[in-house]
Amino acid sequence: MKIGFIGLGSMGAPMAANLLGAHFELTVHNRTRSKEELLAENGARRAPDPGAAAPDAEIVITMVTADSDVEEVLFGPKGVAGGARPGTLVIDMSTIAPTSARSFANRLSQRGMQMLDAPVSGGTEGAENGTLSIFVGGEESQLERARPVFDALGSTVTHFGPSGSGQLAKAVNQVIVGGTFLAVAEGLAFGVEAGLTDEDKLIPALSAGSASSWALENRGRRFVRGEYPLGFRISLHRKDLRIALQEASRLGVSLPASDLLLRIEEALIEAGLDDLDLSALTKAARGG
Amino acid sequence: MKIGFIGLGSMGAPMAANLLGAHFELTVHNRTRSKEELLAENGARRAPDPGAAAPDAEIVITMVTADSDVEEVLFGPKGVAGGARPGTLVIDMSTIAPTSARSFANRLSQRGMQMLDAPVSGGTEGAENGTLSIFVGGEESQLERARPVFDALGSTVTHFGPSGSGQLAKAVNQVIVGGTFLAVAEGLAFGVEAGLTDEDKLIPALSAGSASSWALENRGRRFVRGEYPLGFRISLHRKDLRIALQEASRLGVSLPASDLLLRIEEALIEAGLDDLDLSALTKAARGG
């Protein structure tokens, strides 16, 4: 199957590599073109713009940052919608607002194209190991068409309902991920200040009980060491949290922990710490 | 080995049952005496007061609620300290302040007795299955003496340092547990309000990615259903959180998520919801 893949960031690059490994015919494009090189060495074709990755493709995957990036990649001057054939399936795996996903799906539908929203969870580890959890919104028949692709990228594929519902599940995911990171950051900052500085004792002991989480097991040692290599940029989580808070506000649901987390993230970004991983949240508990 | 066991609550009762199952000779006592009956049917002796559980025992375990309860059980008129022989090892597995643990250890030491603080994590499931994580403070030689007991109760035993350091690790644990519960409660309340009401889709999909946690996997379905059977009483977690916040304040560490959580727990208790499990935190996100 021929696939176009747009967006080779810290998630997109290993995902594209897994598709190559599963013997899909891949044409890749990235705004910073040099990121295409490694994949090209492994057999991918390179496209000079998003539209040029689309003409031959049965499926075009977009894995970019924000709503406006997806819109540009799909509907911009050299976008996918202009280059693709009718019947092409677009799978947007970026994290954007559910309302944007529904709107983009409608606009593609008017051109005879289909779209799934299929954001993911599992971090760069999940992207590299092909063990992502994929949250899918859109038509069931399109999900079946995409199934071989999803199977190469993730270990759990869940169809939540119509267009936008994959992004809704991702918004829920990001609320939980953010709050859990904050809890782990705060607890471990407290522990280190209290003298529990042996990460080889603290992390396994906590992970063996009710405090256990992906954040603790995969990021706990960073919190203890005070090292925060990217990872997952703070401003990217802030974008996701804003989506969730906007959706929650529309529903009349208050999310007090997410409100707090957003304020903490704003403060870290204002302090110039946006080049650190989200695990730098621990600085909030340490008092900056 | 002969063991006295004081405190047969939702954690203590299954822990005592596991010690019986591992063929320790057990004498049990509980303030509400009727809770001794089931263990007596399985071979435990019953003691009318804490002191009466101590005279024959090599080790006396206390698993009660708060600092004042431990003090009463150990040093009250019919307490363990009056009934036990010199050389007896007291293992307090309750969750109390590190300073209280150090003080009780000193007072026992003056009577020729030893003490370990050994609070646990892993919930009622961990207590029932003998898979608790045990956080130990006190002398290494006493931990080795207690090792067969710990092996019957838990799967992970970690020595954090001198007296009080087990309680310090537990305080860190409760900060992380509380924050993670809040994150999961808030995320799932949001998800349900947004229409993602199929727990068989939502919980496994989230658990397969970076949102994964003990709280999500073991309590997630309760959050989705809005059912909160005890469990872990909200006021008990409030007690633990107050210990952590007091210790953090002493260290000059700010714990903003724990501050928020304490306010939410206070509000739930004021609203008369203390007979619910901690998973009722989800009501905060739903707006009460």
Coordinates of N, CA and C in Angstrom, one line a residue, chain A residues 64-241:
Chain A
V64 N 1.4 16.5 12.6 CA 2.0 17.8 12.8 C 1.5 18.4 14.2
T65 N 1.7 19.7 14.4 CA 1.6 20.2 15.8 C 0.2 20.6 16.1
A66 N -0.3 21.7 15.5 CA -1.5 22.3 15.9 C -2.6 22.4 14.8
D67 N -3.8 22.8 15.2 CA -4.9 22.9 14.3 C -4.5 23.6 13.0
S68 N -3.8 24.8 13.2 CA -3.5 25.6 12.0 C -2.5 24.9 11.1
D69 N -1.6 24.0 11.7 CA -0.7 23.3 10.9 C -1.4 22.2 10.1
V70 N -2.3 21.6 10.7 CA -3.1 20.5 9.9 C -3.9 21.2 8.8
E71 N -4.5 22.4 9.1 CA -5.2 23.1 8.0 C -4.3 23.5 6.9
E72 N -3.1 24.0 7.2 CA -2.2 24.4 6.2 C -1.7 23.2 5.3
V73 N -1.4 22.1 6.0 CA -0.9 20.9 5.3 C -2.0 20.3 4.4
L74 N -3.3 20.4 4.9 CA -4.4 19.8 4.1 C -4.9 20.7 3.0
F75 N -5.1 22.0 3.4 CA -5.8 22.9 2.5 C -5.0 24.1 2.0
G76 N -3.8 24.2 2.4 CA -2.9 25.3 2.0 C -2.6 25.2 0.5
P77 N -1.9 26.2 0.0 CA -1.6 26.2 -1.5 C -1.0 24.9 -2.0
K78 N -0.1 24.3 -1.3 CA 0.5 23.1 -1.8 C 0.1 21.9 -0.9
G79 N -1.2 21.9 -0.5 CA -1.7 21.0 0.5 C -2.1 19.7 -0.1
V80 N -2.4 18.8 0.8 CA -2.8 17.4 0.5 C -4.1 17.4 -0.4
A81 N -5.1 18.2 0.0 CA -6.4 18.2 -0.7 C -6.2 18.5 -2.1
G82 N -5.3 19.4 -2.5 CA -5.1 19.7 -3.9 C -4.4 18.6 -4.7
G83 N -3.5 17.8 -4.0 CA -2.7 16.8 -4.7 C -3.3 15.5 -4.7
A84 N -4.3 15.2 -3.8 CA -4.7 13.8 -3.7 C -5.9 13.5 -4.7
R85 N -6.0 12.2 -4.9 CA -7.1 11.7 -5.8 C -8.4 11.6 -4.9
P86 N -9.6 11.7 -5.5 CA -10.8 11.4 -4.7 C -10.7 10.0 -4.2
G87 N -11.3 9.8 -3.0 CA -11.2 8.4 -2.4 C -10.0 8.2 -1.5
T88 N -9.1 9.2 -1.6 CA -7.9 9.1 -0.7 C -8.4 9.2 0.8
L89 N -7.8 8.4 1.7 CA -8.1 8.5 3.1 C -7.0 9.3 3.8
V90 N -7.4 10.4 4.4 CA -6.5 11.2 5.2 C -6.7 10.7 6.7
I91 N -5.5 10.4 7.3 CA -5.6 10.1 8.8 C -4.8 11.1 9.5
D92 N -5.5 12.0 10.2 CA -4.7 13.0 11.0 C -4.5 12.4 12.4
M93 N -3.2 12.3 12.7 CA -2.8 11.7 14.0 C -2.2 12.8 14.9
S94 N -2.3 14.0 14.5 CA -1.9 15.2 15.3 C -3.0 15.3 16.4
T95 N -2.6 16.1 17.5 CA -3.6 16.4 18.5 C -4.2 17.8 18.3
I96 N -5.4 17.8 17.9 CA -6.1 19.1 17.6 C -7.5 19.1 18.3
A97 N -8.2 20.2 18.2 CA -9.5 20.3 18.8 C -10.5 19.4 18.0
P98 N -11.4 18.7 18.8 CA -12.4 17.9 18.1 C -13.2 18.7 17.1
T99 N -13.5 19.9 17.3 CA -14.3 20.7 16.4 C -13.5 20.9 15.1
S100 N -12.2 21.1 15.2 CA -11.3 21.3 14.0 C -11.3 20.0 13.2
A101 N -11.2 18.8 13.9 CA -11.2 17.5 13.2 C -12.5 17.4 12.4
R102 N -13.6 17.7 13.1 CA -14.9 17.5 12.4 C -15.0 18.5 11.1
S103 N -14.5 19.7 11.3 CA -14.5 20.6 10.2 C -13.7 20.2 9.0
F104 N -12.5 19.7 9.3 CA -11.6 19.2 8.3 C -12.1 18.0 7.6
A105 N -12.8 17.1 8.3 CA -13.4 15.9 7.7 C -14.5 16.3 6.8
N106 N -15.3 17.3 7.2 CA -16.4 17.8 6.3 C -15.8 18.4 5.0
R107 N -14.8 19.2 5.1 CA -14.2 19.9 3.9 C -13.6 18.8 3.0
L108 N -12.9 17.8 3.6 CA -12.4 16.7 2.7 C -13.5 15.9 2.0
S109 N -14.5 15.7 2.8 CA -15.7 15.0 2.3 C -16.2 15.6 1.0
Q110 N -16.3 17.0 1.1 CA -16.8 17.7 -0.1 C -16.0 17.6 -1.3
R111 N -14.7 17.1 -1.1 CA -13.8 16.8 -2.3 C -13.8 15.4 -2.6
G112 N -14.7 14.6 -2.0 CA -14.7 13.1 -2.2 C -13.6 12.4 -1.5
M113 N -13.1 13.0 -0.4 CA -12.0 12.3 0.3 C -12.6 11.9 1.7
Q114 N -12.0 10.9 2.3 CA -12.4 10.5 3.7 C -11.3 11.0 4.7
M115 N -11.7 11.1 6.0 CA -10.8 11.4 7.0 C -11.1 10.7 8.3
L116 N -10.1 10.2 9.0 CA -10.1 9.7 10.4 C -9.3 10.7 11.2
D117 N -9.8 11.0 12.4 CA -9.0 11.6 13.4 C -8.4 10.4 14.3
A118 N -7.1 10.3 14.4 CA -6.5 9.2 15.1 C -5.3 9.6 15.9
P119 N -5.5 10.5 16.9 CA -4.4 10.9 17.8 C -3.9 9.7 18.6
V120 N -2.8 9.8 19.2 CA -2.1 8.6 19.8 C -1.7 9.0 21.2
S121 N -1.4 7.9 22.0 CA -0.8 8.1 23.3 C 0.2 7.0 23.5
G122 N 1.3 7.3 24.3 CA 2.3 6.3 24.6 C 3.7 6.9 24.5
G123 N 3.8 8.2 24.2 CA 5.1 8.8 24.2 C 6.0 8.4 23.1
T124 N 7.2 8.9 23.1 CA 8.2 8.6 22.0 C 8.6 7.1 22.1
E125 N 8.5 6.5 23.3 CA 8.8 5.1 23.5 C 7.7 4.3 22.7
G126 N 6.4 4.7 22.9 CA 5.4 4.0 22.2 C 5.5 4.1 20.7
A127 N 5.9 5.3 20.2 CA 6.1 5.6 18.8 C 7.2 4.7 18.2
E128 N 8.3 4.6 19.0 CA 9.5 3.8 18.5 C 9.2 2.3 18.5
N129 N 8.5 1.9 19.5 CA 8.3 0.4 19.7 C 7.0 0.0 18.9
G130 N 6.3 0.9 18.3 CA 5.0 0.5 17.7 C 4.0 0.0 18.6
T131 N 3.9 0.6 19.8 CA 3.0 0.1 20.8 C 2.0 1.3 21.3
L132 N 1.8 2.2 20.4 CA 0.9 3.3 20.7 C -0.5 2.9 21.0
S133 N -1.2 3.7 21.7 CA -2.7 3.5 21.8 C -3.3 4.6 20.9
I134 N -4.1 4.1 20.0 CA -4.6 5.0 18.9 C -6.1 5.2 19.1
F135 N -6.5 6.5 19.3 CA -7.9 6.9 19.5 C -8.6 7.3 18.2
V136 N -9.5 6.6 17.7 CA -10.0 6.8 16.4 C -11.4 7.4 16.4
G137 N -11.6 8.4 15.6 CA -12.9 9.0 15.3 C -13.2 9.0 13.8
G138 N -14.4 8.6 13.4 CA -14.7 8.6 11.9 C -15.5 7.3 11.6
E139 N -15.6 7.1 10.3 CA -16.4 5.9 9.9 C -15.7 4.6 10.1
E140 N -16.4 3.6 10.7 CA -15.9 2.3 10.9 C -15.3 1.7 9.7
S141 N -15.9 1.9 8.5 CA -15.4 1.3 7.3 C -14.0 1.9 6.9
Q142 N -13.8 3.2 7.2 CA -12.5 3.8 7.0 C -11.5 3.3 8.0
L143 N -11.9 3.0 9.2 CA -11.0 2.4 10.2 C -10.5 1.1 9.7
E144 N -11.4 0.3 9.1 CA -11.0 -1.0 8.6 C -10.0 -0.9 7.5
R145 N -10.2 0.1 6.7 CA -9.3 0.4 5.6 C -7.9 0.8 6.1
A146 N -7.9 1.5 7.3 CA -6.6 1.9 7.9 C -6.0 0.9 8.7
R147 N -6.7 -0.2 9.0 CA -6.3 -1.2 10.0 C -4.8 -1.6 9.9
P148 N -4.4 -2.0 8.6 CA -3.0 -2.5 8.5 C -2.0 -1.4 8.9
V149 N -2.3 -0.2 8.7 CA -1.4 1.0 9.1 C -1.4 1.1 10.6
F150 N -2.6 1.1 11.2 CA -2.7 1.2 12.7 C -1.9 0.0 13.3
D151 N -2.0 -1.2 12.8 CA -1.4 -2.3 13.4 C 0.1 -2.2 13.4
A152 N 0.6 -1.4 12.4 CA 2.1 -1.2 12.4 C 2.6 -0.2 13.3
L153 N 1.6 0.7 13.8 CA 2.0 1.8 14.6 C 1.7 1.6 16.1
G154 N 0.7 0.8 16.4 CA 0.2 0.7 17.8 C -0.2 -0.7 18.1
S155 N -0.5 -0.9 19.4 CA -0.9 -2.2 19.9 C -2.4 -2.1 20.4
T156 N -2.9 -0.9 20.5 CA -4.3 -0.8 20.9 C -5.0 0.2 20.0
V157 N -6.0 -0.2 19.3 CA -6.8 0.7 18.4 C -8.2 0.7 18.9
T158 N -8.7 1.9 19.2 CA -10.1 2.0 19.8 C -10.9 3.0 18.9
H159 N -12.1 2.5 18.5 CA -13.0 3.4 17.7 C -14.0 4.0 18.6
F160 N -13.9 5.3 18.8 CA -14.8 6.0 19.8 C -16.1 6.5 19.2
G161 N -16.2 6.6 17.9 CA -17.4 7.0 17.3 C -17.1 7.9 16.1
P162 N -18.0 8.9 15.8 CA -17.9 9.7 14.6 C -16.7 10.6 14.7
S163 N -16.5 11.3 13.6 CA -15.4 12.3 13.4 C -15.4 13.2 14.6
G164 N -14.1 13.4 15.2 CA -13.9 14.2 16.3 C -13.8 13.4 17.6
S165 N -14.4 12.2 17.7 CA -14.4 11.5 19.0 C -13.0 11.0 19.3
G166 N -12.2 10.7 18.3 CA -10.8 10.3 18.6 C -10.1 11.5 19.4
Q167 N -10.3 12.7 18.8 CA -9.7 13.8 19.5 C -10.3 14.1 20.9
L168 N -11.5 13.8 21.1 CA -12.1 14.0 22.4 C -11.5 13.0 23.4
A169 N -11.3 11.8 23.0 CA -10.6 10.8 23.8 C -9.2 11.3 24.1
K170 N -8.5 11.9 23.1 CA -7.2 12.3 23.3 C -7.1 13.5 24.3
A171 N -8.2 14.4 24.3 CA -8.2 15.5 25.2 C -8.4 14.9 26.6
V172 N -9.2 13.9 26.8 CA -9.3 13.2 28.1 C -8.0 12.7 28.5
N173 N -7.3 12.0 27.6 CA -6.0 11.4 27.8 C -5.0 12.5 28.3
Q174 N -5.0 13.7 27.7 CA -4.0 14.7 28.0 C -4.3 15.3 29.4
V175 N -5.6 15.4 29.8 CA -6.0 15.8 31.1 C -5.4 14.9 32.1
I176 N -5.5 13.6 31.9 CA -5.0 12.6 32.8 C -3.5 12.5 32.8
V177 N -2.9 12.6 31.7 CA -1.4 12.5 31.6 C -0.8 13.8 32.3
G178 N -1.4 14.9 32.1 CA -0.9 16.2 32.7 C -1.0 16.1 34.2
G179 N -2.2 15.7 34.7 CA -2.4 15.7 36.1 C -1.5 14.6 36.8
T180 N -1.3 13.5 36.1 CA -0.5 12.5 36.6 C 1.0 12.9 36.7
F181 N 1.5 13.6 35.6 CA 2.8 14.1 35.6 C 3.0 15.1 36.8
L182 N 2.0 15.9 37.0 CA 2.1 16.9 38.0 C 2.1 16.2 39.4
A183 N 1.3 15.2 39.6 CA 1.3 14.5 40.9 C 2.7 13.8 41.1
V184 N 3.2 13.2 40.1 CA 4.5 12.6 40.2 C 5.6 13.6 40.5
A185 N 5.6 14.7 39.7 CA 6.6 15.8 39.8 C 6.6 16.3 41.3
E186 N 5.4 16.6 41.7 CA 5.2 17.1 43.1 C 5.7 16.2 44.2
G187 N 5.3 14.9 44.1 CA 5.6 13.9 45.1 C 7.2 13.7 45.1
L188 N 7.8 13.6 43.9 CA 9.2 13.3 43.9 C 10.0 14.5 44.3
A189 N 9.6 15.7 43.9 CA 10.3 16.9 44.4 C 10.3 17.0 45.9
F190 N 9.2 16.7 46.5 CA 9.0 16.6 47.9 C 9.9 15.5 48.5
G191 N 9.9 14.4 47.9 CA 10.8 13.3 48.4 C 12.3 13.6 48.4
V192 N 12.7 14.2 47.3 CA 14.1 14.6 47.2 C 14.5 15.6 48.2
E193 N 13.6 16.6 48.4 CA 13.9 17.6 49.4 C 13.9 17.0 50.8
A194 N 13.1 16.0 51.0 CA 13.1 15.3 52.3 C 14.2 14.3 52.5
G195 N 15.1 14.2 51.5 CA 16.3 13.4 51.6 C 16.2 12.0 51.0
L196 N 15.0 11.7 50.4 CA 14.9 10.4 49.7 C 15.4 10.5 48.3
T197 N 16.8 10.5 48.2 CA 17.4 10.9 46.9 C 17.9 9.6 46.2
D198 N 17.7 8.4 46.7 CA 18.1 7.2 46.0 C 17.1 6.8 45.1
E199 N 17.2 7.1 43.8 CA 16.2 6.8 42.8 C 16.0 5.3 42.6
D200 N 17.0 4.5 42.9 CA 16.9 3.1 42.8 C 16.1 2.5 43.9
K201 N 15.9 3.2 45.0 CA 14.9 2.7 46.0 C 13.6 3.3 45.8
L202 N 13.5 4.7 45.6 CA 12.3 5.4 45.6 C 11.3 5.0 44.5
I203 N 11.9 5.0 43.2 CA 11.0 4.8 42.1 C 10.4 3.3 42.1
P204 N 11.2 2.3 42.3 CA 10.6 1.0 42.3 C 9.7 0.8 43.5
A205 N 10.0 1.3 44.7 CA 9.1 1.2 45.8 C 7.7 1.8 45.6
L206 N 7.7 3.0 45.0 CA 6.5 3.7 44.7 C 5.8 3.0 43.6
S207 N 6.5 2.5 42.6 CA 5.9 1.9 41.4 C 5.2 0.6 41.8
A208 N 5.6 0.0 42.9 CA 5.1 -1.3 43.3 C 3.8 -1.2 44.0
G209 N 3.3 0.0 44.3 CA 2.0 0.2 45.0 C 1.0 1.1 44.2
S210 N 0.1 1.7 44.9 CA -1.0 2.5 44.3 C -0.5 3.7 43.6
A211 N 0.7 4.2 43.8 CA 1.2 5.4 43.2 C 1.7 5.1 41.7
S212 N 1.7 3.9 41.3 CA 2.2 3.5 40.0 C 1.5 4.2 38.9
S213 N 2.3 4.6 37.9 CA 1.8 5.2 36.7 C 2.9 5.1 35.6
W214 N 2.5 5.3 34.3 CA 3.4 5.5 33.2 C 4.4 6.6 33.5
A215 N 3.8 7.7 34.0 CA 4.7 8.9 34.3 C 5.8 8.5 35.3
L216 N 5.4 7.9 36.4 CA 6.3 7.5 37.4 C 7.4 6.5 36.9
E217 N 6.9 5.5 36.1 CA 7.9 4.5 35.7 C 8.8 5.0 34.6
N218 N 8.2 5.8 33.7 CA 9.0 6.2 32.5 C 9.7 7.6 32.7
R219 N 9.2 8.4 33.6 CA 9.8 9.7 33.8 C 10.3 10.0 35.2
G220 N 10.0 9.1 36.1 CA 10.3 9.3 37.5 C 11.8 9.6 37.8
R221 N 12.7 8.9 37.1 CA 14.1 9.1 37.4 C 14.6 10.5 37.0
R222 N 13.9 11.0 35.9 CA 14.2 12.4 35.5 C 13.8 13.4 36.6
F223 N 12.7 13.1 37.2 CA 12.2 14.0 38.2 C 13.2 14.0 39.4
V224 N 13.7 12.8 39.8 CA 14.6 12.7 40.9 C 15.9 13.4 40.6
R225 N 16.4 13.2 39.3 CA 17.7 13.7 39.0 C 17.7 15.2 38.7
G226 N 16.4 15.7 38.4 CA 16.4 17.1 37.9 C 16.9 17.3 36.5
E227 N 16.8 16.3 35.7 CA 17.2 16.3 34.3 C 15.9 16.2 33.4
Y228 N 15.8 17.1 32.4 CA 14.5 17.1 31.7 C 14.8 17.2 30.2
P229 N 15.4 16.2 29.6 CA 15.7 16.3 28.1 C 14.3 16.1 27.4
L230 N 14.2 16.8 26.2 CA 13.0 16.6 25.4 C 13.1 15.2 24.8
G231 N 12.0 14.4 24.7 CA 10.7 14.5 25.2 C 9.6 15.4 24.6
F232 N 8.8 15.8 25.5 CA 7.5 16.4 25.2 C 7.5 17.8 25.7
R233 N 7.7 18.7 24.8 CA 7.8 20.1 25.1 C 6.6 20.6 25.9
I234 N 6.9 21.5 26.9 CA 5.8 22.0 27.8 C 4.8 22.7 27.0
S235 N 5.2 23.5 26.0 CA 4.2 24.3 25.2 C 3.3 23.4 24.4
L236 N 3.8 22.2 24.0 CA 2.9 21.2 23.3 C 1.8 20.7 24.3
H237 N 2.2 20.4 25.5 CA 1.1 20.0 26.4 C 0.2 21.1 26.7
R238 N 0.7 22.3 26.8 CA -0.2 23.5 27.0 C -1.2 23.6 25.9
K239 N -0.8 23.4 24.7 CA -1.7 23.4 23.6 C -2.8 22.4 23.8
D240 N -2.4 21.2 24.2 CA -3.4 20.1 24.4 C -4.3 20.4 25.5
L241 N -3.8 21.0 26.6 CA -4.6 21.3 27.8 C -5.6 22.4 27.4

